[in-house]
Amino acid sequence: MGIWQFIQEQILGMKWLNEVIGFGLSALGLDVSGRIGGSIQFFLYDVVKITILLCFLIFVISYIQSFFPPERSKRILGRFHGIRANIISALLGTVTPFCSCSSIPLFIGFTSAGLPLGVTFSFLISSPMVDLGSLVLLMSIFGTKVALVYVLLGLVIAVAGGMIIEKMHMEKYVESFVLSAGSVDIESPDLTVRERLIYAKEQMAETFKKVFPYILLGVGIGAVIHNWIPESWVETVLGNRNPFGVIIATIVGIPMYADIFGTIPVAEALLAKGAQLGTVLSFMMAVTTLSLPSMIMLRKAVKPKLLGLFIAICAVGIIVVGYLFNAVQYMLI
């Protein structure tokens, strides 16, 4: 237990880094217990910590992903039927792109290849919501139990959502160009270890360039919340005294566009200010899964009725998960 706590706090959480930054800022004459000094410390600590974890995670996940190109993933999914296909699809989503806008082209490709619509939607839900990066980052901030339960419930939403769409036979609400596109079966060449490492390095650099601005924005917002927003304000809107906090957090999160790396600092600051755990996790899920830009992209591939059903399933699932986390928060943190 002591060893795991050390890993969680000092390796994943990098508490030592926070102390080093605080010591350095104090040496420069800044009061880290004040608003300005505290904001700067929060900003520098979270940016450096998330950047280090981000680059490491993207490299490792991209290396794993090199074994699962779209055509191989399609063949894997084609071997399964029923709920097993939804489960495998949701699990495959954990080793694919980090945001919903990146997942949609793969969703279109899988649907064009003739995979069942419910199976492809399980992938579309899980990919931005519960990737492996979110698991490690959540562990670094909220602890192991919260991270594991978050990922498990995210997978449940993905599997259940895909099955509901499958049972409702919504294929006629997919745009015709997607269904008629067909697919080209191109065998992936067997990559060498060196080629996989190069691929992982390139993916790390490309993803980092896209994600880093959202990290800066998310950490900046988190720093403001952490040091400038009165705790009573957050508790009033998102604390246990407001039974609609989860719904508000979900609705506020939907129009935003970010990924898990940009939303975690905001969630961390909200939790520290008195927001309930399930409420901040609902906000994270809504931002990463139902962002407005990704819904606009998805509308190009599906008709309004299917898009509305997808949003409704995800929103209801996120809200249920939020209230569930709030109910058992005392057991998790």
Coordinates of C-alpha atoms in Angstrom, one line a residue:
M1 CA 0.0 0.0 0.0
G2 CA 2.8 2.4 0.9
I3 CA 4.6 1.7 -2.4
W4 CA 1.4 2.3 -4.5
Q5 CA 0.7 5.5 -2.6
F6 CA 4.3 6.7 -3.4
I7 CA 3.7 5.9 -7.1
Q8 CA 0.4 7.7 -7.1
E9 CA 1.6 10.8 -5.3
Q10 CA 5.2 11.2 -6.3
I11 CA 5.4 9.5 -9.8
L12 CA 1.9 10.1 -11.2
G13 CA 0.9 13.1 -9.1
M14 CA 4.5 14.5 -9.0
K15 CA 4.0 16.2 -5.6
W16 CA 7.7 16.8 -5.5
L17 CA 7.4 19.0 -8.6
N18 CA 4.8 21.2 -6.8
E19 CA 7.2 21.6 -3.9
V20 CA 10.1 22.4 -6.1
I21 CA 8.1 25.0 -8.0
G22 CA 6.8 26.5 -4.8
F23 CA 10.3 26.7 -3.4
G24 CA 11.6 28.4 -6.6
L25 CA 8.7 30.9 -6.6
S26 CA 9.3 31.7 -2.9
A27 CA 13.0 32.2 -3.6
L28 CA 12.0 34.8 -6.3
G29 CA 9.9 36.7 -3.6
L30 CA 6.5 35.4 -4.5
D31 CA 4.0 34.5 -1.8
V32 CA 2.7 31.1 -3.0
S33 CA 0.0 31.3 -0.3
G34 CA -1.4 34.4 -1.9
R35 CA -3.7 34.6 -4.9
I36 CA -1.1 35.6 -7.5
G37 CA 1.7 33.4 -6.3
G38 CA -0.7 30.5 -5.8
S39 CA -2.1 30.9 -9.3
I40 CA 1.3 30.9 -10.8
Q41 CA 2.3 27.8 -8.8
F42 CA -0.8 26.0 -9.8
F43 CA -0.4 26.9 -13.5
L44 CA 3.3 25.9 -13.7
Y45 CA 2.9 22.7 -11.8
D46 CA -0.1 21.5 -13.7
V47 CA 1.3 22.5 -17.1
V48 CA 4.6 20.7 -16.5
K49 CA 3.0 17.7 -14.9
I50 CA 0.3 17.2 -17.6
T51 CA 2.8 17.8 -20.4
I52 CA 5.2 15.1 -19.1
L53 CA 2.4 12.6 -18.5
L54 CA 0.8 13.5 -21.9
C55 CA 4.0 12.9 -23.9
F56 CA 4.7 9.7 -22.2
L57 CA 1.1 8.4 -22.5
I58 CA 0.8 9.4 -26.2
F59 CA 4.0 7.7 -27.0
V60 CA 3.1 4.4 -25.2
I61 CA -0.5 4.4 -26.5
S62 CA 0.6 5.2 -30.1
Y63 CA 3.0 2.3 -30.0
I64 CA 0.1 0.0 -28.9
Q65 CA -2.1 1.6 -31.5
S66 CA 0.4 0.7 -34.3
F67 CA -0.8 -2.9 -33.8
F68 CA -4.4 -1.8 -34.5
P69 CA -4.7 0.1 -37.7
P70 CA -8.3 0.7 -39.0
E71 CA -8.3 -2.4 -41.3
R72 CA -7.1 -4.7 -38.5
S73 CA -9.5 -3.2 -36.0
K74 CA -12.3 -3.8 -38.6
R75 CA -11.4 -7.4 -38.9
I76 CA -11.2 -7.9 -35.2
L77 CA -14.7 -6.3 -34.7
G78 CA -16.1 -8.4 -37.5
R79 CA -15.3 -11.6 -35.6
F80 CA -17.7 -10.8 -32.8
H81 CA -21.5 -10.5 -32.6
G82 CA -24.0 -9.2 -30.1
I83 CA -22.9 -7.6 -26.8
R84 CA -19.4 -9.1 -27.2
A85 CA -18.9 -7.0 -30.3
N86 CA -20.0 -3.8 -28.4
I87 CA -17.6 -4.6 -25.6
I88 CA -14.7 -5.2 -27.9
S89 CA -15.5 -2.1 -29.8
A90 CA -15.6 0.0 -26.6
L91 CA -12.3 -1.5 -25.5
L92 CA -10.7 -0.7 -28.9
G93 CA -11.9 2.9 -28.4
T94 CA -9.5 3.1 -25.4
V95 CA -6.4 2.8 -27.6
T96 CA -7.5 5.3 -30.3
P97 CA -7.6 9.1 -30.7
F98 CA -7.9 11.4 -27.7
C99 CA -10.8 13.6 -28.7
S100 CA -14.2 13.0 -30.3
C101 CA -13.4 15.0 -33.5
S102 CA -10.5 12.6 -34.2
S103 CA -12.8 9.6 -33.5
I104 CA -15.5 10.5 -36.0
P105 CA -13.5 9.7 -39.2
L106 CA -12.7 6.3 -37.8
F107 CA -16.4 5.8 -36.9
I108 CA -17.3 6.7 -40.5
G109 CA -14.7 4.3 -41.8
F110 CA -16.0 1.4 -39.7
T111 CA -19.6 2.2 -40.6
S112 CA -18.7 2.3 -44.3
A113 CA -17.0 -1.1 -43.9
G114 CA -20.3 -2.6 -43.0
L115 CA -19.8 -3.1 -39.3
P116 CA -23.1 -3.0 -37.3
L117 CA -24.1 0.6 -36.4
G118 CA -24.4 -0.1 -32.7
V119 CA -20.9 -1.5 -32.6
T120 CA -19.4 1.6 -34.3
F121 CA -21.3 3.8 -31.9
S122 CA -19.9 1.9 -28.9
F123 CA -16.5 2.8 -30.3
L124 CA -17.5 6.4 -30.9
I125 CA -18.6 6.9 -27.3
S126 CA -15.7 5.2 -25.6
S127 CA -12.9 6.7 -27.7
P128 CA -12.9 10.2 -26.3
M129 CA -14.4 9.4 -22.9
V130 CA -12.3 6.5 -21.5
D131 CA -9.0 6.4 -23.3
L132 CA -6.0 5.0 -21.5
G133 CA -4.6 8.5 -21.1
S134 CA -7.6 9.5 -19.0
L135 CA -7.1 6.5 -16.7
V136 CA -3.6 7.5 -15.8
L137 CA -4.3 11.2 -15.5
L138 CA -7.3 10.6 -13.4
M139 CA -5.2 8.3 -11.2
S140 CA -2.7 11.1 -10.8
I141 CA -5.2 13.6 -9.5
F142 CA -8.3 11.8 -8.1
G143 CA -6.8 8.4 -7.1
T144 CA -7.0 4.9 -8.3
K145 CA -10.5 4.0 -7.2
V146 CA -12.0 7.1 -8.9
A147 CA -10.1 6.4 -12.1
L148 CA -11.1 2.8 -12.3
V149 CA -14.7 3.4 -11.6
Y150 CA -14.8 6.3 -14.1
V151 CA -13.4 4.1 -16.9
L152 CA -15.7 1.2 -16.0
L153 CA -18.8 3.3 -16.1
G154 CA -17.7 5.0 -19.2
L155 CA -17.4 1.6 -20.9
V156 CA -20.8 0.7 -19.6
I157 CA -22.3 3.9 -21.2
A158 CA -20.5 3.0 -24.5
V159 CA -21.7 -0.6 -24.6
A160 CA -25.3 0.3 -23.5
G161 CA -25.5 3.2 -25.9
G162 CA -24.4 1.1 -28.8
M163 CA -26.8 -1.7 -28.0
I164 CA -29.7 0.7 -27.7
I165 CA -28.9 2.2 -31.1
E166 CA -28.6 -1.3 -32.6
K167 CA -31.9 -2.5 -31.2
M168 CA -33.7 0.6 -32.6
H169 CA -32.4 -0.2 -36.2
M170 CA -31.3 3.4 -37.0
E171 CA -29.3 2.5 -40.1
K172 CA -31.7 4.5 -42.3
Y173 CA -30.7 7.6 -40.4
V174 CA -27.0 7.3 -41.6
E175 CA -26.2 9.6 -44.5
S176 CA -26.2 7.7 -47.8
F177 CA -22.6 8.6 -48.7
V178 CA -21.4 6.8 -45.6
L179 CA -23.3 3.6 -46.4
S180 CA -22.3 3.6 -50.0
A181 CA -18.6 4.5 -49.6
G182 CA -17.5 0.9 -49.1
S183 CA -14.1 0.0 -47.9
V184 CA -10.8 -1.0 -49.3
D185 CA -9.1 -3.8 -47.6
I186 CA -5.4 -2.9 -47.5
E187 CA -3.2 -5.2 -45.6
S188 CA -1.0 -3.4 -43.1
P189 CA 2.7 -4.2 -43.5
D190 CA 4.4 -5.8 -40.5
L191 CA 6.2 -2.9 -38.9
T192 CA 9.6 -3.4 -37.3
V193 CA 10.1 -2.2 -33.7
R194 CA 12.1 0.8 -35.0
E195 CA 9.2 1.8 -37.3
R196 CA 6.7 1.5 -34.5
L197 CA 8.9 3.7 -32.3
I198 CA 9.2 6.3 -35.1
Y199 CA 5.4 6.1 -35.6
A200 CA 4.8 6.6 -31.8
K201 CA 7.2 9.6 -31.7
E202 CA 5.5 11.2 -34.7
Q203 CA 2.1 10.7 -33.2
M204 CA 3.3 12.1 -29.9
A205 CA 4.6 15.3 -31.6
E206 CA 1.5 15.7 -33.7
T207 CA -1.0 15.1 -30.9
F208 CA 1.0 17.3 -28.5
K209 CA 0.8 20.3 -30.9
K210 CA -2.9 19.9 -31.2
V211 CA -3.6 19.4 -27.5
F212 CA -1.1 21.8 -25.8
P213 CA -3.2 25.0 -26.4
Y214 CA -6.1 23.3 -24.6
I215 CA -3.9 22.3 -21.7
L216 CA -2.8 25.9 -21.3
L217 CA -6.4 27.1 -21.5
G218 CA -7.7 24.4 -19.1
V219 CA -4.9 24.9 -16.5
G220 CA -5.4 28.7 -16.8
I221 CA -9.1 28.3 -16.0
G222 CA -8.2 25.9 -13.2
A223 CA -5.8 28.4 -11.7
V224 CA -8.4 31.1 -11.7
I225 CA -11.0 28.8 -10.1
H226 CA -8.5 27.5 -7.6
N227 CA -7.3 30.9 -6.3
W228 CA -9.8 33.6 -7.3
I229 CA -13.3 32.1 -7.2
P230 CA -14.8 32.0 -3.7
E231 CA -15.5 28.5 -2.4
S232 CA -19.0 29.4 -1.4
W233 CA -19.9 30.2 -5.1
V234 CA -18.7 26.8 -6.3
E235 CA -20.5 25.0 -3.4
T236 CA -23.7 26.8 -4.1
V237 CA -23.8 25.9 -7.8
L238 CA -22.0 22.5 -7.9
G239 CA -22.0 21.4 -4.2
N240 CA -24.3 18.9 -2.5
R241 CA -26.8 21.7 -1.6
N242 CA -27.8 21.9 -5.3
P243 CA -29.6 18.8 -6.5
F244 CA -29.3 20.0 -10.1
G245 CA -25.5 20.4 -10.0
V246 CA -24.9 17.3 -12.2
I247 CA -27.4 18.5 -14.8
I248 CA -25.9 22.0 -14.9
A249 CA -22.4 20.7 -15.2
T250 CA -23.4 18.4 -18.1
I251 CA -25.2 21.2 -19.9
V252 CA -22.4 23.7 -19.4
G253 CA -19.8 21.1 -20.7
I254 CA -21.6 20.2 -23.9
P255 CA -20.9 23.4 -25.9
M256 CA -17.2 23.4 -25.0
Y257 CA -14.4 21.8 -27.0
A258 CA -11.4 20.2 -25.2
D259 CA -10.0 16.8 -24.4
I260 CA -9.4 15.0 -21.2
F261 CA -6.0 16.7 -20.8
G262 CA -7.6 20.2 -20.9
T263 CA -10.6 19.4 -18.7
I264 CA -8.9 17.6 -15.8
P265 CA -7.2 20.8 -14.4
V266 CA -10.6 22.5 -14.3
A267 CA -12.2 19.5 -12.6
E268 CA -9.4 19.4 -10.1
A269 CA -9.9 23.0 -9.2
L270 CA -13.7 22.7 -9.0
L271 CA -13.3 19.6 -6.7
A272 CA -10.9 21.5 -4.4
K273 CA -13.4 24.3 -4.2
G274 CA -16.2 22.1 -2.9
A275 CA -17.9 20.8 -6.1
Q276 CA -19.1 17.2 -5.8
L277 CA -17.0 14.5 -7.4
G278 CA -19.8 13.2 -9.7
T279 CA -20.6 16.7 -10.8
V280 CA -17.1 17.5 -12.0
L281 CA -16.8 14.1 -13.7
S282 CA -20.1 14.7 -15.5
F283 CA -18.6 18.0 -16.7
M284 CA -15.5 16.2 -18.0
M285 CA -17.5 13.5 -19.7
A286 CA -19.8 16.1 -21.4
V287 CA -16.9 18.2 -22.7
T288 CA -14.9 15.2 -24.1
T289 CA -17.9 13.3 -25.5
L290 CA -20.5 15.8 -26.6
S291 CA -18.5 18.9 -27.6
L292 CA -20.3 21.2 -30.1
P293 CA -17.6 20.9 -32.8
S294 CA -17.7 17.1 -32.8
M295 CA -21.5 17.1 -33.0
I296 CA -21.3 19.4 -36.0
M297 CA -18.9 16.9 -37.6
L298 CA -21.0 13.9 -36.7
R299 CA -24.1 15.6 -38.2
K300 CA -22.3 15.4 -41.6
A301 CA -22.5 11.6 -41.3
V302 CA -25.8 10.9 -39.6
K303 CA -29.3 12.5 -39.8
P304 CA -30.8 14.6 -37.0
K305 CA -32.9 11.9 -35.5
L306 CA -29.8 9.6 -35.0
L307 CA -27.7 12.5 -33.8
G308 CA -30.4 13.5 -31.3
L309 CA -30.6 9.9 -30.0
F310 CA -26.8 9.7 -29.6
I311 CA -26.8 13.0 -27.7
A312 CA -29.7 11.9 -25.5
I313 CA -28.1 8.5 -24.7
C314 CA -24.8 10.0 -23.8
A315 CA -26.3 12.9 -21.8
V316 CA -28.6 10.6 -19.7
G317 CA -25.7 8.2 -19.1
I318 CA -23.4 11.0 -18.0
I319 CA -26.0 12.4 -15.7
V320 CA -26.7 9.0 -14.1
V321 CA -23.0 8.4 -13.6
G322 CA -22.7 11.8 -12.0
Y323 CA -25.4 11.2 -9.5
L324 CA -24.0 7.7 -8.8
F325 CA -20.5 9.2 -8.1
N326 CA -22.0 11.8 -5.8
A327 CA -23.8 9.1 -3.9
V328 CA -20.7 7.0 -3.3
Q329 CA -18.1 9.9 -3.1
Y330 CA -17.4 9.2 0.6
M331 CA -16.2 5.7 -0.4
L332 CA -13.9 6.9 -3.1
I333 CA -12.0 10.0 -1.8

